[in-house]
Tab-separated table of C-alpha atoms in Angstrom:
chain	number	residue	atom	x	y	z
F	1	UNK	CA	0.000	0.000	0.000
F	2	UNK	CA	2.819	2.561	0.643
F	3	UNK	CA	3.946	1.808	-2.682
F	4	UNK	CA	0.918	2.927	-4.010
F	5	UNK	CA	0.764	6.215	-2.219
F	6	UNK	CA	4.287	6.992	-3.440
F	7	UNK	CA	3.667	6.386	-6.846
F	8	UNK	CA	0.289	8.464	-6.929
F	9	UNK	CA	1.613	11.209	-4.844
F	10	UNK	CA	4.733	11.651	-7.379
F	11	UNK	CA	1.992	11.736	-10.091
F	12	UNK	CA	-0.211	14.191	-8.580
F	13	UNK	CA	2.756	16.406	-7.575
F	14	UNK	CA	3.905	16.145	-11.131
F	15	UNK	CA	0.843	17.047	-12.819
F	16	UNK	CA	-0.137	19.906	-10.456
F	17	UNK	CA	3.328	21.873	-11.061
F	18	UNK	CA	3.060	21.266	-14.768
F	19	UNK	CA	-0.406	22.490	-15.062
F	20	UNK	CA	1.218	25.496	-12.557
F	21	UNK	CA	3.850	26.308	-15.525
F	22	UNK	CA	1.119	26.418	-17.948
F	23	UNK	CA	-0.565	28.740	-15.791
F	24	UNK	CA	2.332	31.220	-15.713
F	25	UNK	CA	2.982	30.610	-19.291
F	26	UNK	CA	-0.222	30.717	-20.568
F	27	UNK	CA	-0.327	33.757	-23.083
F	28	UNK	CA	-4.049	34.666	-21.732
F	29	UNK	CA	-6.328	34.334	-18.695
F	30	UNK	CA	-8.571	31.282	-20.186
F	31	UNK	CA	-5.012	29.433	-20.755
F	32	UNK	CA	-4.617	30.215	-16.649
F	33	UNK	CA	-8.071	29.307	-16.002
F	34	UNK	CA	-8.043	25.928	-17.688
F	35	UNK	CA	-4.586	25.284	-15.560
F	36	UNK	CA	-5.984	26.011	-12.275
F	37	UNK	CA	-8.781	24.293	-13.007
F	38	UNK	CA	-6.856	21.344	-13.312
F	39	UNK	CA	-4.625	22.163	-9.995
F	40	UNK	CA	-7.881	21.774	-7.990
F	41	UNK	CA	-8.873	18.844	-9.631
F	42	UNK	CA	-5.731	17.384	-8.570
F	43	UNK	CA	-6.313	18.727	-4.937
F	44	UNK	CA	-9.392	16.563	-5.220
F	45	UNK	CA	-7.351	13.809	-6.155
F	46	UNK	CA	-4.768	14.137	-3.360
F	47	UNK	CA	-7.671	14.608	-0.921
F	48	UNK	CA	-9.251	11.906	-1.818
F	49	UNK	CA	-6.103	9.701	-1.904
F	50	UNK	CA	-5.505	10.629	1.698
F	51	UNK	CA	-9.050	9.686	2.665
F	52	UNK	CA	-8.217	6.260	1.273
F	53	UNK	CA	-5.362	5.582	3.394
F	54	UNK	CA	-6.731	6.289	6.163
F	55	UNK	CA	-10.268	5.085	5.904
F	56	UNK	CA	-11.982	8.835	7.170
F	57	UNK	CA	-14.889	9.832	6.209
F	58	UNK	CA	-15.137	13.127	7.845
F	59	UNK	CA	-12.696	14.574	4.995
F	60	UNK	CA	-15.705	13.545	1.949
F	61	UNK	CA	-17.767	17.263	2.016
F	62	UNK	CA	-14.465	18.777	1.481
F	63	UNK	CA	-14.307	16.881	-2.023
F	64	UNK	CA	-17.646	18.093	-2.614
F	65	UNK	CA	-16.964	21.789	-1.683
F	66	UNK	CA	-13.839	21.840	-4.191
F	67	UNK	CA	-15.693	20.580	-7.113
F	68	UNK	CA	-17.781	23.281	-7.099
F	69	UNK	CA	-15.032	25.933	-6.596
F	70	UNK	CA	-13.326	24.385	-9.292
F	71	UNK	CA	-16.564	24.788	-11.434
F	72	UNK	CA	-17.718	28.220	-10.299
F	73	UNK	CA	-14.638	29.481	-10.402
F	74	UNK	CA	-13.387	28.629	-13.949
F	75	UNK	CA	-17.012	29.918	-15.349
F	76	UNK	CA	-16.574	33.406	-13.561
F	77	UNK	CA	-13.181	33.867	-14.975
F	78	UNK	CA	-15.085	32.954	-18.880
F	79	UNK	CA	-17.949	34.718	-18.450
F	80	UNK	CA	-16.209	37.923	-18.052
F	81	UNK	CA	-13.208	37.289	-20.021
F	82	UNK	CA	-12.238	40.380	-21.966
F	83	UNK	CA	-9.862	41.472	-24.489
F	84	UNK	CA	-6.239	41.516	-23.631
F	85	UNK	CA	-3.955	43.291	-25.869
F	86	UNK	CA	-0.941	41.595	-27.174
F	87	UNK	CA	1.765	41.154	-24.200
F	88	UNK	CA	-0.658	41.896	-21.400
F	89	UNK	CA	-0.857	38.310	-19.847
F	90	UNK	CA	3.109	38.218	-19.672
F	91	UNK	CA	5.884	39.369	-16.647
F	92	UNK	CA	8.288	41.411	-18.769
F	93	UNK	CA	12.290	41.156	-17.957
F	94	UNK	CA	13.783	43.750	-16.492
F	95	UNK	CA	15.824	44.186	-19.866
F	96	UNK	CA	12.641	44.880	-21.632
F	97	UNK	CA	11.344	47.364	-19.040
F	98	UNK	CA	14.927	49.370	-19.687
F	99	UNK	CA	14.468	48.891	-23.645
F	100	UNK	CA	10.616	49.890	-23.604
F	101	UNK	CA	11.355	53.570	-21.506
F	102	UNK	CA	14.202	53.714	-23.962
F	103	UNK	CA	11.875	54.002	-26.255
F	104	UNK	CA	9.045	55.896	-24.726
F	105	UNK	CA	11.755	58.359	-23.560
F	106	UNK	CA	12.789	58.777	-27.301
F	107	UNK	CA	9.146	59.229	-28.606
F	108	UNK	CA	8.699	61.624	-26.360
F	109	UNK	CA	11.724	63.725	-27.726
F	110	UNK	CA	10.395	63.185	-31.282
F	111	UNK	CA	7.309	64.260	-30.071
F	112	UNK	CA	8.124	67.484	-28.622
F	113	UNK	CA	10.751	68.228	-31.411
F	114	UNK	CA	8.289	67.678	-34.201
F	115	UNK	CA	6.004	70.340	-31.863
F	116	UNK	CA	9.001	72.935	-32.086
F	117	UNK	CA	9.704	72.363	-35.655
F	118	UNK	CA	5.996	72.843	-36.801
F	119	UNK	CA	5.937	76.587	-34.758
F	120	UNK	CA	8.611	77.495	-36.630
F	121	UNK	CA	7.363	76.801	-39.629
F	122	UNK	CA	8.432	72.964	-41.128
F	123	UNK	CA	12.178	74.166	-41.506
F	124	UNK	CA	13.430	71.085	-40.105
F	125	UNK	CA	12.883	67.720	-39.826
F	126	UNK	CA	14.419	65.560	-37.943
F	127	UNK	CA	15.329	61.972	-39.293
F	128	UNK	CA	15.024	63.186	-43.056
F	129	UNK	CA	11.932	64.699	-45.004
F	130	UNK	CA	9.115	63.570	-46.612
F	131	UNK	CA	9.218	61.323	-49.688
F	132	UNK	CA	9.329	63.660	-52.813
F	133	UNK	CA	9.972	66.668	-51.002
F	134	UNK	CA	11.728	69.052	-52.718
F	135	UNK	CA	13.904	71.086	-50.871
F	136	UNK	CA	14.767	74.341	-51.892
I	1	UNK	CA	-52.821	29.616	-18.964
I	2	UNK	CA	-53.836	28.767	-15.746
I	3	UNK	CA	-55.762	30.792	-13.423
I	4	UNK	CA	-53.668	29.966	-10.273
I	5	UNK	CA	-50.425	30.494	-11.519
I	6	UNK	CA	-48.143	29.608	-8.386
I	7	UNK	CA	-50.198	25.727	-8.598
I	8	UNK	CA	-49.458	25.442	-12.734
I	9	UNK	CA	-45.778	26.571	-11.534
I	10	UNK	CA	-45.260	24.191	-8.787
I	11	UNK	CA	-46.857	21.416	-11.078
I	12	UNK	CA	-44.247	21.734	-13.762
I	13	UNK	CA	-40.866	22.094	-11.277
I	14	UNK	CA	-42.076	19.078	-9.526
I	15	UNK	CA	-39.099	17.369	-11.030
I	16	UNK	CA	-36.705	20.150	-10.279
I	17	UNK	CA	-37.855	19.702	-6.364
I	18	UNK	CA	-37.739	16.131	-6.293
I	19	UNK	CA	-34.359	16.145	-7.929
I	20	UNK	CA	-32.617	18.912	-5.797
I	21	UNK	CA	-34.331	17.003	-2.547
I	22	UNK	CA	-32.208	14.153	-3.652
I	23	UNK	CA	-28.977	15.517	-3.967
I	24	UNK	CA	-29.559	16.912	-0.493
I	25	UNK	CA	-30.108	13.450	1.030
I	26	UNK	CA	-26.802	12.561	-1.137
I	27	UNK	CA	-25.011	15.233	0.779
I	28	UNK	CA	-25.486	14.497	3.606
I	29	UNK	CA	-25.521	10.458	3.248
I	30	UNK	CA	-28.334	9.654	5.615
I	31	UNK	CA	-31.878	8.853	4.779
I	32	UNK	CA	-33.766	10.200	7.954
I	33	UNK	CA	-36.866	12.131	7.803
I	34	UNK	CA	-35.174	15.186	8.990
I	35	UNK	CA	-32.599	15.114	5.875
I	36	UNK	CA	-35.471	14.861	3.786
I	37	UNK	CA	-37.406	17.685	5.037
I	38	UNK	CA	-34.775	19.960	5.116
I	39	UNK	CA	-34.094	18.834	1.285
I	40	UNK	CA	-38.036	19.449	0.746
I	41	UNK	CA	-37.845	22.946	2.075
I	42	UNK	CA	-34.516	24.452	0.727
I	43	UNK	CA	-35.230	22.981	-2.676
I	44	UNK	CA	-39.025	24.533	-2.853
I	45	UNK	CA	-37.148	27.880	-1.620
I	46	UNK	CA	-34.832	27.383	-4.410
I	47	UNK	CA	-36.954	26.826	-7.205
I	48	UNK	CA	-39.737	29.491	-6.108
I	49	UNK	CA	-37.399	32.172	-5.271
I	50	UNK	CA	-34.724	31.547	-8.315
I	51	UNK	CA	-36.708	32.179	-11.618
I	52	UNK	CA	-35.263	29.179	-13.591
I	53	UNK	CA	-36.741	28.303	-16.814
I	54	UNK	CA	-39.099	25.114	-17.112
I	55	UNK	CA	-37.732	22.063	-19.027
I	56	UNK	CA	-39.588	21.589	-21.477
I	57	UNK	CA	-39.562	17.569	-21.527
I	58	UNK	CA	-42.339	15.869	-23.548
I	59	UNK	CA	-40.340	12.486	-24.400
I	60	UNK	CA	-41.012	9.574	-22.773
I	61	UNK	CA	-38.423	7.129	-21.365
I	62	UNK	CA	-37.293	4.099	-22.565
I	63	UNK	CA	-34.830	1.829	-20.792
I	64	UNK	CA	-33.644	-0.429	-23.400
I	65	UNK	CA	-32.680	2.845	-25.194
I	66	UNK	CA	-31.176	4.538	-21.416
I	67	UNK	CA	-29.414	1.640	-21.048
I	68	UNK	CA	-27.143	0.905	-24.508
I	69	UNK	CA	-26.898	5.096	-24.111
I	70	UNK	CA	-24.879	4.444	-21.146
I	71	UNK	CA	-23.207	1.550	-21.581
I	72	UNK	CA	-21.939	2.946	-25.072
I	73	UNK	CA	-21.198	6.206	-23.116
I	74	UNK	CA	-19.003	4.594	-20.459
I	75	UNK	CA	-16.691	2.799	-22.861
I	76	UNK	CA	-16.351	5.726	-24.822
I	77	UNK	CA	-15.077	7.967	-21.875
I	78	UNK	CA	-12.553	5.409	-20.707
I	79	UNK	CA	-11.504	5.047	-24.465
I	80	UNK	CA	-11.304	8.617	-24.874
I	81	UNK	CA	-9.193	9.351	-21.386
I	82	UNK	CA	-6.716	7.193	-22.616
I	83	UNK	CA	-6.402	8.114	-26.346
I	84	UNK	CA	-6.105	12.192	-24.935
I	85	UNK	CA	-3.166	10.761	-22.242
I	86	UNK	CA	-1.443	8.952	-25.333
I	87	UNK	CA	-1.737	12.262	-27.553
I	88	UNK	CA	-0.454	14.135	-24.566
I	89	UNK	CA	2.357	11.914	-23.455
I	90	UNK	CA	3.821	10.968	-26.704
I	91	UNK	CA	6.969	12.952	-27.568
I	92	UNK	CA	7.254	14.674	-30.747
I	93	UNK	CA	3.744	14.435	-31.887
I	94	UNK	CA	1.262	17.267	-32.311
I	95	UNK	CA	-1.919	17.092	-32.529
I	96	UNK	CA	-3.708	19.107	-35.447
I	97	UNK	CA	-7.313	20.546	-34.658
I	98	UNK	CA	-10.378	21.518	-36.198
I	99	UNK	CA	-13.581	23.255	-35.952
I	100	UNK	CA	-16.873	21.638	-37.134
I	101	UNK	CA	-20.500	22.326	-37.246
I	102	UNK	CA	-23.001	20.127	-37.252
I	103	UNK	CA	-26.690	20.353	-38.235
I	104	UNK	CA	-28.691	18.055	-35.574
I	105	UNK	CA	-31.920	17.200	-35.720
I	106	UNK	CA	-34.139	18.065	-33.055
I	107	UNK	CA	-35.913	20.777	-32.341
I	108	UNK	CA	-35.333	20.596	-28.405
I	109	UNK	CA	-33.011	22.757	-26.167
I	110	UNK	CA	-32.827	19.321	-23.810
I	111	UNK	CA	-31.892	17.318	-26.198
I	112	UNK	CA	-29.244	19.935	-27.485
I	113	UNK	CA	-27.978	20.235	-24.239
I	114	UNK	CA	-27.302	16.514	-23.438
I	115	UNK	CA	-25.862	15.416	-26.630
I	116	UNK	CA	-23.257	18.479	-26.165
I	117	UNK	CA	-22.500	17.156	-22.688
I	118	UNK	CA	-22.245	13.876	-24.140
I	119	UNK	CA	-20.063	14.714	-27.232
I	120	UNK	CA	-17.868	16.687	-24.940
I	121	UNK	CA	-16.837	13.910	-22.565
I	122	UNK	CA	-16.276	11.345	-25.129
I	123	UNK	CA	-13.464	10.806	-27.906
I	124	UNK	CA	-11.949	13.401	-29.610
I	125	UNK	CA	-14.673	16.627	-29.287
I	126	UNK	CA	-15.104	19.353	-27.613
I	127	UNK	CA	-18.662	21.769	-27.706
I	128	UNK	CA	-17.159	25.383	-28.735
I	129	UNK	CA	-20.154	27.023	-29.208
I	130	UNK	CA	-23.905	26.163	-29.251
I	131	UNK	CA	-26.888	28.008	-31.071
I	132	UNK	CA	-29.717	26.983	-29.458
I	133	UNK	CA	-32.531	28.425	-32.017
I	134	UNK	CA	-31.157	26.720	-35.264
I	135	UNK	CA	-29.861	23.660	-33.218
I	136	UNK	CA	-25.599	23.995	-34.567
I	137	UNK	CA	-23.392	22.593	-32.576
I	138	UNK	CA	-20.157	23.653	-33.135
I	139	UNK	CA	-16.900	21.234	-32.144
I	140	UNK	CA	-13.414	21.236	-31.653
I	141	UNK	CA	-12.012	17.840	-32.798
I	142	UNK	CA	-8.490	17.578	-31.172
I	143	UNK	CA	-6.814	15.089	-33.932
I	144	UNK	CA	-8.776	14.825	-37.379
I	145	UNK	CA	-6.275	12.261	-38.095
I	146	UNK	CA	-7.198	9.986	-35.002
I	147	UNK	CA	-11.067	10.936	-35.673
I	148	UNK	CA	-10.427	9.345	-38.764
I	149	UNK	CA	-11.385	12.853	-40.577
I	150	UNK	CA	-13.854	15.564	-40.275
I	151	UNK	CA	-16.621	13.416	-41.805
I	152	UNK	CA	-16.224	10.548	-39.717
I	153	UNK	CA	-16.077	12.865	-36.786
I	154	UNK	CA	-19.373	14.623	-37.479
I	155	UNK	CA	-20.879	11.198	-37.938
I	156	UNK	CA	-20.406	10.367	-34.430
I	157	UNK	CA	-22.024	13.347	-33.220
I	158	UNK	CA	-25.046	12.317	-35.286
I	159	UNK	CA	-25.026	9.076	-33.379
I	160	UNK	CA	-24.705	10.275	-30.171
I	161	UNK	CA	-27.519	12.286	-30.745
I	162	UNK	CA	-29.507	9.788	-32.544
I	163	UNK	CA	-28.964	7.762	-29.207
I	164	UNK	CA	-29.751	10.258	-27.265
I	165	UNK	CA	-33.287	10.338	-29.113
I	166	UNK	CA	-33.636	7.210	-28.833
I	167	UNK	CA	-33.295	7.005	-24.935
I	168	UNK	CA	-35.839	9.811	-24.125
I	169	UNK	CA	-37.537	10.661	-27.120
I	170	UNK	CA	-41.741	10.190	-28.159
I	171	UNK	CA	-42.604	8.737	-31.238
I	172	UNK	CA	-43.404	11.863	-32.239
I	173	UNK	CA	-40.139	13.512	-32.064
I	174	UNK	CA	-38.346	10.681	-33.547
I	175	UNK	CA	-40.483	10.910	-36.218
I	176	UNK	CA	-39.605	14.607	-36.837
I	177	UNK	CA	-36.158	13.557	-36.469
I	178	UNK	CA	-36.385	11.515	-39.247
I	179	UNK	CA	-35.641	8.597	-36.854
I	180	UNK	CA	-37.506	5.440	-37.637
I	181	UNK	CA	-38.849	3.630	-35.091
I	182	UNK	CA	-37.338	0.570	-34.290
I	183	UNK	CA	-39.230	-2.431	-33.164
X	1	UNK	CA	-12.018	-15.738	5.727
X	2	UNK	CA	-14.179	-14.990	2.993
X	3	UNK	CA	-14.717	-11.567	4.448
X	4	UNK	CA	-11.250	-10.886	4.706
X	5	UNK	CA	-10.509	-11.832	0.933
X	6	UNK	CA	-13.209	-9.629	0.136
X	7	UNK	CA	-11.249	-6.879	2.018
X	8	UNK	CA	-8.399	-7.457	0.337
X	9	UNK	CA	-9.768	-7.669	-3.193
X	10	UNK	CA	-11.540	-4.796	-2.703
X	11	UNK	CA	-7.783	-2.920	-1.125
X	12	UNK	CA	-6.574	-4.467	-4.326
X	13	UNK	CA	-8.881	-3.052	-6.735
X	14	UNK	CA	-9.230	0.074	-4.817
X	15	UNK	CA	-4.645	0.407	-5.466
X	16	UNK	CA	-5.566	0.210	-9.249
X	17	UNK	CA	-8.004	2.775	-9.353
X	18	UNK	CA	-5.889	4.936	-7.348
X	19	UNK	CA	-3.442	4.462	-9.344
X	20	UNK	CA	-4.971	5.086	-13.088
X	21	UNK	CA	-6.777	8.171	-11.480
X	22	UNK	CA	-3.251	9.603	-10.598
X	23	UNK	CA	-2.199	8.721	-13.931
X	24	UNK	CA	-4.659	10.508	-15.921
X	25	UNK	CA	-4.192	13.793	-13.895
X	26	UNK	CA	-0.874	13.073	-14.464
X	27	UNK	CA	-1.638	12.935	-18.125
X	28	UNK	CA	-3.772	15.859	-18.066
X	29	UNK	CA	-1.086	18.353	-16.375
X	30	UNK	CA	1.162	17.110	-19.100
X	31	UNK	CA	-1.360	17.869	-22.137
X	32	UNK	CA	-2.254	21.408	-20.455
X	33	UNK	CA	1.443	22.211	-20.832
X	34	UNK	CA	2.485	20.536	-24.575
X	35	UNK	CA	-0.629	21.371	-26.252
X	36	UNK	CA	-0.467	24.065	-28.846
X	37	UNK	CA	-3.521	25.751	-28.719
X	38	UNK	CA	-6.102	26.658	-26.196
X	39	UNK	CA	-8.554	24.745	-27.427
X	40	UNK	CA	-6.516	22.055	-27.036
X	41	UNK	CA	-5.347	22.526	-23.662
X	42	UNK	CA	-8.915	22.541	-22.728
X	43	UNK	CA	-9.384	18.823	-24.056
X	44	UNK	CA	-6.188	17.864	-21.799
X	45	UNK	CA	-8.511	19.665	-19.133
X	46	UNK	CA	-11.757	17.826	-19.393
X	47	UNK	CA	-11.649	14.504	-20.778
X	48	UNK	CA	-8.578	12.850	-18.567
X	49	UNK	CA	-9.742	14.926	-15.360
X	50	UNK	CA	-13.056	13.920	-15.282
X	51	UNK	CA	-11.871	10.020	-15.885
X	52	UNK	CA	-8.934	10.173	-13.224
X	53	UNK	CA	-11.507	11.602	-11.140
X	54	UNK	CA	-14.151	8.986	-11.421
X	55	UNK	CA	-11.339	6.330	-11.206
X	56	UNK	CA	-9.960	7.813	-7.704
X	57	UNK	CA	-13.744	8.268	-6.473
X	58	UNK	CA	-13.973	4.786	-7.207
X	59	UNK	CA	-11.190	3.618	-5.554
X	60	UNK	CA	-11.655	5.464	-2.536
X	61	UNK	CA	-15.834	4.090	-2.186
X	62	UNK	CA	-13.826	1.107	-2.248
X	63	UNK	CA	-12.067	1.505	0.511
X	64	UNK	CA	-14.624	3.288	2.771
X	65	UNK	CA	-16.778	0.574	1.985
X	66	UNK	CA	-19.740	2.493	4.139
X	67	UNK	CA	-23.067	3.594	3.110
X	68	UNK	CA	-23.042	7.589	3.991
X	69	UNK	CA	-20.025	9.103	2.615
X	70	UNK	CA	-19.929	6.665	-0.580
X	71	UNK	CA	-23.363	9.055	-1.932
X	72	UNK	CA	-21.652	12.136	-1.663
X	73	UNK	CA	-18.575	10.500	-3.581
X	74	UNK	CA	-21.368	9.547	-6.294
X	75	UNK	CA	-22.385	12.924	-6.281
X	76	UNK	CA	-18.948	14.829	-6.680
X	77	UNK	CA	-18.861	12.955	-9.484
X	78	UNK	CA	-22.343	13.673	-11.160
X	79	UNK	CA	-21.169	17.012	-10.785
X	80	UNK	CA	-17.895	16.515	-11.912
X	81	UNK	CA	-19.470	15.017	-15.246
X	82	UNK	CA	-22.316	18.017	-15.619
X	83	UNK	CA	-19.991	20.758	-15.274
X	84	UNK	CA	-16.917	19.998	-16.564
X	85	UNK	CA	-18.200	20.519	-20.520
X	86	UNK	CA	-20.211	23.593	-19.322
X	87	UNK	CA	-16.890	25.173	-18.174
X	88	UNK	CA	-14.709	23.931	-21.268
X	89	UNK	CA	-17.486	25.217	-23.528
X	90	UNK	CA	-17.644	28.509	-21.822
X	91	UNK	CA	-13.627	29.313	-21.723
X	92	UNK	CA	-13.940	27.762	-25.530
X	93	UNK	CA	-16.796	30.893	-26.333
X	94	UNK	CA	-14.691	33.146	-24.782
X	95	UNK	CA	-11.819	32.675	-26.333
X	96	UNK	CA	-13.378	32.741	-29.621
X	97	UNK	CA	-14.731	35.798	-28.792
X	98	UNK	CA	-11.753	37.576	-27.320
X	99	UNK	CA	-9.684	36.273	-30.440
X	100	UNK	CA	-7.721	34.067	-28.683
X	101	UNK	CA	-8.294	31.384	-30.962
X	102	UNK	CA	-5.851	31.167	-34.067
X	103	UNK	CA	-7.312	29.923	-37.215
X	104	UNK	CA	-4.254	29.268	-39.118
X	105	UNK	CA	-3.860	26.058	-36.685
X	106	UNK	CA	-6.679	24.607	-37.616
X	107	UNK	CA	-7.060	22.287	-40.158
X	108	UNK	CA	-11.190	23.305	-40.808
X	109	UNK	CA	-12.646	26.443	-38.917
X	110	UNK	CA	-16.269	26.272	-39.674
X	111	UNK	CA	-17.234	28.513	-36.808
X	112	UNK	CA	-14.951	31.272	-38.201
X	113	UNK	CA	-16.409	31.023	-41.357
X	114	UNK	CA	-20.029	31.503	-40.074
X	115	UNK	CA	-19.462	33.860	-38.131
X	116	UNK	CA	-17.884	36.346	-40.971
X	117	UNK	CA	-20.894	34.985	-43.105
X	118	UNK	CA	-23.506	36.089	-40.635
X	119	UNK	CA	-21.325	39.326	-40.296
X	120	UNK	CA	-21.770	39.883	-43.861
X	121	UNK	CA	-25.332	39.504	-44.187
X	122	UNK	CA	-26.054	41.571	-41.085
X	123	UNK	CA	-23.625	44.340	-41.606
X	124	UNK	CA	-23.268	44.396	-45.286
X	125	UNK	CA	-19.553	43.941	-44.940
X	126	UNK	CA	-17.120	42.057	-43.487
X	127	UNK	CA	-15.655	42.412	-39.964
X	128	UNK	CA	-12.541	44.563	-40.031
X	129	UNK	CA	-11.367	43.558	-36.210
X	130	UNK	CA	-13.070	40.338	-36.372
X	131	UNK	CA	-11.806	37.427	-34.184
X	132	UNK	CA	-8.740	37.259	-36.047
X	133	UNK	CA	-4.689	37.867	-34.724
């Protein structure tokens, strides 16, 4: 019998984590939802596999309970799924956090150089003018 | 309509009471008189304080029809576990999808309703989207190659539903379902 | 003596139900993570889940072996079995709706095309941000 509980333990433990890396993989929330959804299904699992080693029945409306916070749960999350624009759902790198205010930073120049230049009058343009411009 | 319209309401969620008062008595594990009560009472407060929409349920039952239903339905779900644990485990191999939609039938949200549950438990499909008024049911077939193609995998749909009809279903509405009768 | 074989037929049987409910959640983690697509990942979430779960159920009415708590495992599974499709079929809506879906994986999209048909007879046109990446 103890063989048996090692074995399914090592199985439940291995499924839960990988649905866990799914879940902070998952490019949106529904990928996240289906993963946890599965993590408590394995809780019911492990529960269960504990009430059958030890012969309790006291343990058996706890099964009940997670099934239906399992359920409910993964239905709230669909029912009011909405859009998530592209690279929401991910934790960015601290590299990309430096490289994306590089960028903002040098929009914002642009921006408020392009504002000069058109009060004076489109003399000069920064980065090169436009296409079939003819400059006198 | 009738002119005492909290009787004509009870009447028609009779089912709905007698079938939550039973999962209470489930929950709890004991049939005493008290369990049952309490089950009378909380399921009448549910169904008269919830507005839930009647089932509409004119088939009749037939229990040489319930029967091969679930006997075909349990093999199918232990096939189908396994065949999605092979898919998953193998290495190397991915599985390529597809969307279907399939035309059934009846004309019944119940029957609708249980042949998606149905289809979505057993191999290979999954209900993506249902539209109940021209009765589509649209799938997600995990491997068209293990399916044995989309046309073999719309088939089997068509079955389930046609045993589905033939479990619960009147004459009538096999008839409309262009369902013979079978002796 | 025949009541102890009986008990240990029934610890026997109730091991190998254990043990092929463990495995399918097993299996099921490892489908949610190597599946391509969300759709799916929510087949690796329904079909083996609701099996392994029935299968450990099983195994553990097995080993209670008394009346009370043995209805309320039947139960968890009956619910188990009626929700588990409601729930893939709603994250399934959503994601078609939210455009998580992506066509070009799929052999045959017949929802897609539909969809952009009804769009086209209600709207005149076809649907510029439709459901598509």
């Amino acid at each position: 019998m103890t063989a048996v509980v090692v074995v399914c333990g090592v199985l439940l433990t291995v499924g839960a984590v990988l649905a866990v890396i799914r879940a902070e993989k998952g490019p949106s929330m529904l990928d996240r939802t289906i993963a946890l959804d599965i993590v408590v299904t394995t809780m019911i699992a492990a529960v269960a596999l504990y009430a059958a080693i030890e012969r309790r029945t006291d343990v058996v409306p706890v099964l009940v309970v997670l099934s239906l916070v399992g359920f409910v749960g993964s239905v709230t999350i669909a029912r009011f799924a909405a859009v998530e624009p592209e690279g929401e759902g991910r934790v960015r790198t601290r590299e990309e956090i430096a490289a994306e205010a590089e960028r903002m930073r040098a929009e914002d120049e642009a921006e408020g150089s392009r504002r000069t230049g058109r009060r004076e009058g489109y003399d000069e343009h920064h980065g090169g003018g436009a296409e079939g411009e003819v400059r006198s | 309509m009738s002119l005492h319209p909290r009787r004509h309401r009870w009447r028609t969620q009779w089912a709905t009471v007698v079938w939550l008062t039973v999962v209470w008595v489930f929950l709890w594990g004991d049939l005493s008189v008290g369990n049952v009560l309490a089950g009378l009472l909380i399921a009448l407060a549910v169904t008269t304080g919830l507005r839930m929409a009647p089932i509409d349920f004119h088939g009749r039952f037939r229990p040489l029809g319930f029967l091969h239903l679930l006997g075909r339905f349990a093999v199918d779900l232990v096939k189908a576990s396994f065949e999605v644990s092979i898919i998953a485990i193998r290495p190397r191999y991915v599985p390529h999808g597809a969307v279907i939609g399939v035309q059934l039938r009846s004309h019944s949200d119940l029957y609708l309703t249980m042949t998606a549950e149905l289809s979505s438990l057993v191999p290979g499909s999954l209900v993506v989207e249902a539209h109940r008024l021209t009765g589509m049911l649209y799938l997600h077939v995990l491997d068209v190659r293990q399916s044995g193609g989309i046309e073999a995998a719309r088939q089997a749909v068509l079955d389930q539903e046609e045993r589905v009809l033939r479990a619960f279903a009147s004459d009538e509405e096999l008839a409309a379902a262009g369902l013979g009768v079978r002796a | 003596m025949t009541q102890d074989q009986w008990t240990t037929v029934a610890d026997v049987a109730s091991a190998v139900c254990l043990l092929g409910g463990a495995f399918l959640a097993f299996a099921a983690g490892v489908g949610v993570l190597r599946f391509p697509d969300l759709l799916a990942r929510m087949h690796a979430g329904t079909k083996p889940q609701v099996l392994g779960l029935a299968l450990v159920l099983i195994g553990l009415a097995l080993r209670l072996r008394s009346g009370g708590a043995v209805w309320a495992l039947v139960l968890v599974a009956v619910f188990q079995m009626l929700t588990a499709p409601v729930a893939a079929h709603m994250v399934g809506r959503a994601g078609y709706r939210t455009g998580k879906v992506r066509s070009d994986l799929l052999v045959v999209d017949e929802l897609t095309q539909d969809q952009e048909r009804a769009q086209v007879r209600d709207h005149g046109r076809p649907d510029d941000d439709g459901p598509r990446d």
